[in-house]
Amino acid sequence: MSNAATFDTRTDTAIPVESPLAYSYRRSGAPQAGGPSRLQLRERAMLGHLILRGGAIVLDEAVRDVLGISLPGQPQALVQDASGERSIQWLSPDEWLVIVPGGEEFPLETKLREQLGSAHFAISDVSGGQTLLELSGEAARELLMKTVIYDVHPSNFPVGKGVTTVFAKATTILRRPSDERWELVVRRSFADYCYRWLLDAGAEFGINVQQ
Amino acid sequence: MFYIYCPYCGEHREEEEFHPKGQAHIERPKEPEACSDEEWGDYLFFRDNPRGVHHEMWVHAVGCRKFFNVTRHTVSYEILETYKMGEQPSITADSQSQAREGAAVSQQEGVRA
Ligand SMILES: [Zn+2]
């Protein structure tokens, strides 16, 4: 067990907790499509986000034991468990993003630290620093085509891929967990900007925000 | 708008995701105390400014955030190759001029024939 000081960021104390978009919902609202919509936007707030850094072989062994998913070794790869609730994404040759249901991140971090022992690694809980936005509907790719500089054509962006790229001048992680869904991981400080961009860019498709 | 191949991401990415970081393969003197002022000054401040093939360090700032090396032609801006940190270039000014000489020789022979 390493001697790193850790703490659970979710306490039992009754502190009001708000998603990074709480202010945006109040200020910009959450547009509802009148009829059938070609584009849905949903925030998956308060998930657990962990950044793993270290050697791929050591980390792979640990996450397979603890999480039951193998670490994606290929660049731009995204893997999920059978439920789709837990995922690991390659960010860099020595860096991965793990997303789990909210509340699971601290027990996961603790177990990984136990498993990894004195290996050379780092785990950072970044749950409070970013949020996940989910785009679905037939117009999702059209919206991305005018927003990101990365080629989102299915031949270049198959299911199971994820990249860090530029989204409307902000740095964003873009990933495709399934055929009809796209996910954006945005920084808390950029969440309002990205949200308002999505509302504006999605207006022509009749964007429907689900809360 | 052009694409640069990131050797860590293993694919071509938009130039907007990258930043140039100056000359590559600069090694910090192992014993700075043993350096003359001139050697230390060269290491700190003096950089090559060639007309032709140049080796530079770039960073994939918005992608994997890794530094890597780029061999670039400073006249045509053509990127000849990219390679990981710690590796050596396969294309250099010498290898380019040798290739050119070889081409010139075969052209002359072509004329004679
Ligand atoms: Zn890269």
CSV table of C-alpha atoms and ligand atoms in Angstrom, one decimal:
chain,number,residue,atom,x,y,z
A,1,MET,CA,0.0,0.0,0.0
A,2,SER,CA,1.4,3.4,-0.9
A,3,ASN,CA,1.6,6.1,1.6
A,4,ALA,CA,-0.3,8.7,-0.5
A,5,ALA,CA,-2.9,10.7,1.5
A,6,THR,CA,-6.4,10.0,0.1
A,7,PHE,CA,-9.9,11.2,1.0
A,8,ASP,CA,-13.4,10.6,-0.1
A,9,THR,CA,-14.6,13.8,-1.8
A,10,ARG,CA,-18.3,12.7,-1.2
A,11,THR,CA,-19.1,13.3,2.5
A,12,ASP,CA,-22.2,12.5,4.6
A,13,THR,CA,-22.4,16.2,5.5
A,14,ALA,CA,-25.5,17.8,3.9
A,15,ILE,CA,-23.7,20.1,1.5
A,16,PRO,CA,-25.7,21.2,-1.6
A,17,VAL,CA,-24.0,19.7,-4.6
A,18,GLU,CA,-24.5,21.1,-8.1
A,19,SER,CA,-23.5,19.9,-11.5
A,20,PRO,CA,-21.2,22.2,-13.5
A,21,LEU,CA,-24.2,23.0,-15.6
A,22,ALA,CA,-26.5,24.1,-12.7
A,23,TYR,CA,-25.9,27.7,-13.5
A,24,SER,CA,-26.3,27.2,-17.3
A,25,TYR,CA,-29.7,25.5,-16.8
A,26,ARG,CA,-30.9,28.6,-14.8
A,27,ARG,CA,-29.4,31.1,-17.2
A,28,SER,CA,-29.9,29.5,-20.6
A,29,GLY,CA,-32.7,27.0,-19.8
A,30,ALA,CA,-33.1,23.5,-21.2
A,31,PRO,CA,-34.9,23.7,-24.6
A,32,GLN,CA,-37.4,21.0,-25.3
A,33,ALA,CA,-38.3,20.1,-28.9
A,34,GLY,CA,-42.0,20.5,-29.7
A,35,GLY,CA,-42.2,17.4,-31.8
A,36,PRO,CA,-39.9,14.5,-32.7
A,37,SER,CA,-36.3,15.7,-32.3
A,38,ARG,CA,-33.2,14.8,-34.3
A,39,LEU,CA,-30.8,15.6,-31.5
A,40,GLN,CA,-30.8,14.9,-27.8
A,41,LEU,CA,-28.5,16.3,-25.2
A,42,ARG,CA,-28.2,14.9,-21.7
A,43,GLU,CA,-25.7,15.6,-19.0
A,44,ARG,CA,-24.5,12.6,-17.0
A,45,ALA,CA,-23.5,14.6,-13.9
A,46,MET,CA,-21.7,13.5,-10.8
A,47,LEU,CA,-20.0,10.4,-12.3
A,48,GLY,CA,-16.7,9.3,-10.8
A,49,HIS,CA,-13.7,10.2,-13.0
A,50,LEU,CA,-10.2,8.9,-12.2
A,51,ILE,CA,-7.0,9.6,-14.1
A,52,LEU,CA,-4.5,6.6,-14.0
A,53,ARG,CA,-0.9,7.1,-14.8
A,54,GLY,CA,1.8,4.6,-15.0
A,55,GLY,CA,3.1,1.6,-17.0
A,56,ALA,CA,0.5,-0.2,-19.1
A,57,ILE,CA,1.4,-3.7,-17.9
A,58,VAL,CA,1.2,-2.9,-14.2
A,59,LEU,CA,-2.0,-0.9,-14.5
A,60,ASP,CA,-3.6,-3.5,-16.8
A,61,GLU,CA,-3.2,-6.2,-14.2
A,62,ALA,CA,-4.6,-4.0,-11.4
A,63,VAL,CA,-7.7,-2.8,-13.3
A,64,ARG,CA,-8.5,-6.3,-14.6
A,65,ASP,CA,-8.5,-7.6,-11.0
A,66,VAL,CA,-10.4,-4.7,-9.5
A,67,LEU,CA,-12.7,-3.5,-12.3
A,68,GLY,CA,-12.9,-6.6,-14.5
A,69,ILE,CA,-12.0,-4.6,-17.6
A,70,SER,CA,-8.7,-4.7,-19.4
A,71,LEU,CA,-6.7,-1.6,-20.0
A,72,PRO,CA,-6.9,-0.4,-23.6
A,73,GLY,CA,-3.3,-0.5,-24.9
A,74,GLN,CA,-4.0,0.9,-28.3
A,75,PRO,CA,-4.1,4.6,-28.9
A,76,GLN,CA,-7.6,6.2,-29.0
A,77,ALA,CA,-9.2,3.1,-27.6
A,78,LEU,CA,-12.2,3.1,-25.3
A,79,VAL,CA,-13.4,0.0,-23.5
A,80,GLN,CA,-16.5,-0.5,-21.4
A,81,ASP,CA,-17.8,-3.2,-19.1
A,82,ALA,CA,-20.9,-5.2,-20.1
A,83,SER,CA,-23.3,-2.7,-18.5
A,84,GLY,CA,-21.7,0.3,-20.3
A,85,GLU,CA,-21.6,2.0,-16.9
A,86,ARG,CA,-17.8,1.7,-16.4
A,87,SER,CA,-15.2,2.6,-19.0
A,88,ILE,CA,-11.5,3.1,-19.5
A,89,GLN,CA,-10.1,5.3,-22.2
A,90,TRP,CA,-6.6,5.7,-23.6
A,91,LEU,CA,-5.5,9.3,-23.3
A,92,SER,CA,-1.7,9.0,-23.8
A,93,PRO,CA,0.9,6.2,-23.7
A,94,ASP,CA,1.0,6.4,-19.9
A,95,GLU,CA,-2.4,7.9,-19.1
A,96,TRP,CA,-6.0,6.6,-18.9
A,97,LEU,CA,-9.4,8.0,-18.0
A,98,VAL,CA,-11.7,5.8,-15.9
A,99,ILE,CA,-15.3,6.7,-15.6
A,100,VAL,CA,-17.6,4.9,-13.1
A,101,PRO,CA,-21.0,5.5,-11.5
A,102,GLY,CA,-20.9,8.3,-9.0
A,103,GLY,CA,-19.7,7.2,-5.5
A,104,GLU,CA,-17.7,4.2,-6.9
A,105,GLU,CA,-14.6,6.3,-7.5
A,106,PHE,CA,-13.2,6.4,-4.0
A,107,PRO,CA,-13.6,2.6,-3.2
A,108,LEU,CA,-12.1,2.0,-6.7
A,109,GLU,CA,-9.1,4.3,-6.0
A,110,THR,CA,-8.5,2.6,-2.6
A,111,LYS,CA,-8.6,-0.9,-4.1
A,112,LEU,CA,-6.3,0.1,-7.0
A,113,ARG,CA,-3.8,1.5,-4.6
A,114,GLU,CA,-3.9,-1.7,-2.5
A,115,GLN,CA,-3.4,-3.7,-5.7
A,116,LEU,CA,-0.6,-1.6,-7.1
A,117,GLY,CA,1.3,-1.5,-3.9
A,118,SER,CA,4.7,0.1,-4.3
A,119,ALA,CA,4.6,0.2,-8.2
A,120,HIS,CA,5.3,3.5,-9.9
A,121,PHE,CA,1.9,5.0,-10.6
A,122,ALA,CA,-0.4,7.9,-9.9
A,123,ILE,CA,-4.2,8.1,-9.5
A,124,SER,CA,-6.0,11.4,-9.4
A,125,ASP,CA,-9.7,11.9,-8.7
A,126,VAL,CA,-10.8,14.5,-11.2
A,127,SER,CA,-14.6,14.0,-10.7
A,128,GLY,CA,-15.1,17.5,-9.6
A,129,GLY,CA,-13.2,19.0,-12.5
A,130,GLN,CA,-15.2,17.7,-15.4
A,131,THR,CA,-18.6,16.5,-16.5
A,132,LEU,CA,-19.9,14.2,-19.2
A,133,LEU,CA,-22.4,15.3,-21.9
A,134,GLU,CA,-24.1,12.7,-24.0
A,135,LEU,CA,-25.3,13.5,-27.5
A,136,SER,CA,-27.7,11.2,-29.4
A,137,GLY,CA,-30.1,11.3,-32.3
A,138,GLU,CA,-29.5,11.2,-36.0
A,139,ALA,CA,-28.2,14.8,-36.2
A,140,ALA,CA,-25.5,14.2,-33.5
A,141,ARG,CA,-22.8,13.6,-36.1
A,142,GLU,CA,-23.9,16.6,-38.1
A,143,LEU,CA,-23.5,18.8,-35.1
A,144,LEU,CA,-20.1,17.5,-34.3
A,145,MET,CA,-19.0,18.0,-37.9
A,146,LYS,CA,-19.4,21.8,-37.5
A,147,THR,CA,-17.9,21.9,-34.0
A,148,VAL,CA,-14.8,19.6,-33.7
A,149,ILE,CA,-11.7,19.7,-35.9
A,150,TYR,CA,-11.5,15.9,-35.8
A,151,ASP,CA,-12.9,13.8,-38.6
A,152,VAL,CA,-16.1,12.1,-37.1
A,153,HIS,CA,-16.9,10.1,-40.2
A,154,PRO,CA,-17.7,6.4,-39.2
A,155,SER,CA,-14.7,5.2,-41.3
A,156,ASN,CA,-12.4,7.3,-39.1
A,157,PHE,CA,-14.4,7.3,-35.9
A,158,PRO,CA,-15.8,3.8,-35.2
A,159,VAL,CA,-17.6,2.8,-32.0
A,160,GLY,CA,-15.0,2.2,-29.3
A,161,LYS,CA,-12.8,5.2,-30.2
A,162,GLY,CA,-12.1,8.3,-28.1
A,163,VAL,CA,-9.9,11.3,-28.8
A,164,THR,CA,-8.8,14.5,-27.0
A,165,THR,CA,-9.4,17.3,-29.5
A,166,VAL,CA,-10.6,20.8,-30.0
A,167,PHE,CA,-14.3,21.4,-29.6
A,168,ALA,CA,-15.4,24.9,-30.4
A,169,LYS,CA,-12.0,26.3,-29.2
A,170,ALA,CA,-12.2,24.3,-26.0
A,171,THR,CA,-10.2,21.2,-25.2
A,172,THR,CA,-12.6,18.3,-25.0
A,173,ILE,CA,-12.5,14.5,-24.9
A,174,LEU,CA,-14.8,13.1,-27.6
A,175,ARG,CA,-15.8,9.4,-27.5
A,176,ARG,CA,-18.2,7.1,-29.2
A,177,PRO,CA,-19.4,4.3,-26.8
A,178,SER,CA,-22.1,3.0,-29.2
A,179,ASP,CA,-23.5,3.5,-32.7
A,180,GLU,CA,-26.1,6.2,-31.7
A,181,ARG,CA,-24.3,7.9,-28.8
A,182,TRP,CA,-21.5,10.3,-28.6
A,183,GLU,CA,-19.9,11.5,-25.3
A,184,LEU,CA,-18.1,14.7,-24.5
A,185,VAL,CA,-16.0,15.1,-21.4
A,186,VAL,CA,-15.7,18.8,-20.8
A,187,ARG,CA,-13.9,20.8,-18.1
A,188,ARG,CA,-16.0,22.3,-15.4
A,189,SER,CA,-14.8,25.8,-16.2
A,190,PHE,CA,-15.7,25.3,-19.9
A,191,ALA,CA,-19.0,23.5,-19.3
A,192,ASP,CA,-21.2,26.6,-19.6
A,193,TYR,CA,-19.4,27.7,-22.8
A,194,CYS,CA,-19.8,24.2,-24.3
A,195,TYR,CA,-23.4,23.9,-23.3
A,196,ARG,CA,-24.3,27.3,-24.8
A,197,TRP,CA,-22.4,26.3,-28.0
A,198,LEU,CA,-24.4,23.1,-28.2
A,199,LEU,CA,-27.7,24.9,-27.8
A,200,ASP,CA,-26.8,27.3,-30.5
A,201,ALA,CA,-25.4,24.8,-32.9
A,202,GLY,CA,-28.2,22.3,-32.1
A,203,ALA,CA,-31.0,24.8,-32.7
A,204,GLU,CA,-31.3,24.0,-36.4
A,205,PHE,CA,-31.8,20.3,-35.5
A,206,GLY,CA,-34.4,21.1,-32.8
A,207,ILE,CA,-32.1,20.1,-29.9
A,208,ASN,CA,-33.9,18.5,-27.0
A,209,VAL,CA,-32.3,18.8,-23.6
A,210,GLN,CA,-33.1,16.0,-21.1
A,211,GLN,CA,-32.5,16.8,-17.4
B,1,MET,CA,-4.8,23.7,-42.3
B,2,PHE,CA,-2.6,20.7,-42.5
B,3,TYR,CA,-2.1,17.4,-40.7
B,4,ILE,CA,0.9,16.3,-38.6
B,5,TYR,CA,1.5,12.6,-37.7
B,6,CYS,CA,1.8,12.1,-34.0
B,7,PRO,CA,4.0,9.1,-33.3
B,8,TYR,CA,2.3,8.4,-30.0
B,9,CYS,CA,-1.3,8.7,-31.1
B,10,GLY,CA,-0.3,6.8,-34.3
B,11,GLU,CA,-2.4,9.0,-36.6
B,12,HIS,CA,-2.5,12.3,-38.5
B,13,ARG,CA,-4.0,15.1,-36.5
B,14,GLU,CA,-4.9,18.7,-37.2
B,15,GLU,CA,-2.1,21.2,-36.9
B,16,GLU,CA,-4.2,23.2,-34.4
B,17,GLU,CA,-3.6,20.5,-31.8
B,18,PHE,CA,0.2,21.0,-31.9
B,19,HIS,CA,2.8,23.5,-30.8
B,20,PRO,CA,6.4,23.9,-32.0
B,21,LYS,CA,8.9,23.9,-29.1
B,22,GLY,CA,12.2,24.7,-30.8
B,23,GLN,CA,15.3,22.8,-31.9
B,24,ALA,CA,15.5,19.1,-31.0
B,25,HIS,CA,18.4,17.0,-29.7
B,26,ILE,CA,19.8,19.6,-27.4
B,27,GLU,CA,21.6,17.9,-24.5
B,28,ARG,CA,22.2,19.5,-21.2
B,29,PRO,CA,25.9,19.4,-20.4
B,30,LYS,CA,26.4,16.5,-17.9
B,31,GLU,CA,28.7,18.6,-15.7
B,32,PRO,CA,27.6,22.3,-15.9
B,33,GLU,CA,30.4,23.3,-13.4
B,34,ALA,CA,33.0,21.9,-15.8
B,35,CYS,CA,31.7,24.0,-18.8
B,36,SER,CA,33.4,27.1,-20.1
B,37,ASP,CA,31.1,30.1,-20.3
B,38,GLU,CA,31.1,29.7,-24.0
B,39,GLU,CA,29.9,26.1,-23.9
B,40,TRP,CA,27.2,27.0,-21.3
B,41,GLY,CA,26.1,30.0,-23.4
B,42,ASP,CA,25.9,27.8,-26.5
B,43,TYR,CA,23.8,25.3,-24.7
B,44,LEU,CA,21.4,28.0,-23.2
B,45,PHE,CA,21.1,30.6,-26.0
B,46,PHE,CA,22.4,29.5,-29.4
B,47,ARG,CA,20.3,27.6,-31.8
B,48,ASP,CA,20.7,26.4,-35.4
B,49,ASN,CA,18.9,28.3,-38.1
B,50,PRO,CA,19.5,26.2,-41.2
B,51,ARG,CA,18.1,26.8,-44.7
B,52,GLY,CA,16.8,23.3,-45.4
B,53,VAL,CA,16.4,20.2,-43.2
B,54,HIS,CA,15.9,21.0,-39.6
B,55,HIS,CA,15.1,18.9,-36.5
B,56,GLU,CA,12.5,20.4,-34.1
B,57,MET,CA,10.7,19.4,-31.0
B,58,TRP,CA,6.9,19.6,-31.1
B,59,VAL,CA,4.2,18.9,-28.6
B,60,HIS,CA,0.8,17.3,-29.2
B,61,ALA,CA,-0.7,19.9,-26.8
B,62,VAL,CA,-4.4,19.1,-27.2
B,63,GLY,CA,-4.0,15.4,-27.8
B,64,CYS,CA,-1.8,13.1,-25.9
B,65,ARG,CA,0.4,16.0,-24.6
B,66,LYS,CA,3.6,14.2,-25.5
B,67,PHE,CA,6.7,15.8,-27.0
B,68,PHE,CA,8.1,14.3,-30.1
B,69,ASN,CA,10.6,15.3,-32.9
B,70,VAL,CA,9.8,16.6,-36.4
B,71,THR,CA,12.2,16.8,-39.3
B,72,ARG,CA,11.1,19.8,-41.3
B,73,HIS,CA,12.3,21.7,-44.4
B,74,THR,CA,12.6,25.3,-43.5
B,75,VAL,CA,12.2,26.5,-47.1
B,76,SER,CA,9.3,24.4,-48.3
B,77,TYR,CA,7.9,23.8,-44.7
B,78,GLU,CA,7.5,20.2,-45.7
B,79,ILE,CA,7.5,17.8,-42.8
B,80,LEU,CA,9.8,14.9,-43.8
B,81,GLU,CA,9.2,12.7,-40.8
B,82,THR,CA,8.2,12.6,-37.2
B,83,TYR,CA,9.7,10.3,-34.5
B,84,LYS,CA,9.5,9.7,-30.8
B,85,MET,CA,11.7,11.2,-28.1
B,86,GLY,CA,14.9,9.4,-27.7
B,87,GLU,CA,15.0,8.2,-31.3
B,88,GLN,CA,17.3,9.5,-34.0
B,89,PRO,CA,16.1,10.9,-37.4
B,90,SER,CA,16.4,8.8,-40.5
B,91,ILE,CA,16.3,11.9,-42.7
B,92,THR,CA,19.1,14.5,-42.2
B,93,ALA,CA,20.6,17.3,-44.2
B,94,ASP,CA,23.5,14.9,-45.2
B,95,SER,CA,21.2,12.1,-46.3
B,96,GLN,CA,19.1,14.6,-48.3
B,97,SER,CA,22.2,16.0,-50.1
B,98,GLN,CA,23.5,12.5,-50.8
B,99,ALA,CA,20.1,11.6,-52.3
B,100,ARG,CA,20.3,14.7,-54.4
B,101,GLU,CA,23.8,14.0,-55.7
B,102,GLY,CA,22.7,10.4,-56.5
B,103,ALA,CA,19.8,11.8,-58.5
B,104,ALA,CA,22.1,14.3,-60.3
B,105,VAL,CA,24.5,11.6,-61.3
B,106,SER,CA,21.8,9.3,-62.7
B,107,GLN,CA,20.4,12.2,-64.6
B,108,GLN,CA,23.8,12.9,-66.2
B,109,GLU,CA,24.1,9.3,-67.1
B,110,GLY,CA,20.7,9.5,-68.6
B,111,VAL,CA,21.8,12.4,-70.8
B,112,ARG,CA,24.9,10.5,-72.0
B,113,ALA,CA,22.9,7.4,-72.9
C,1,ZN,ZN,-0.5,12.6,-29.8
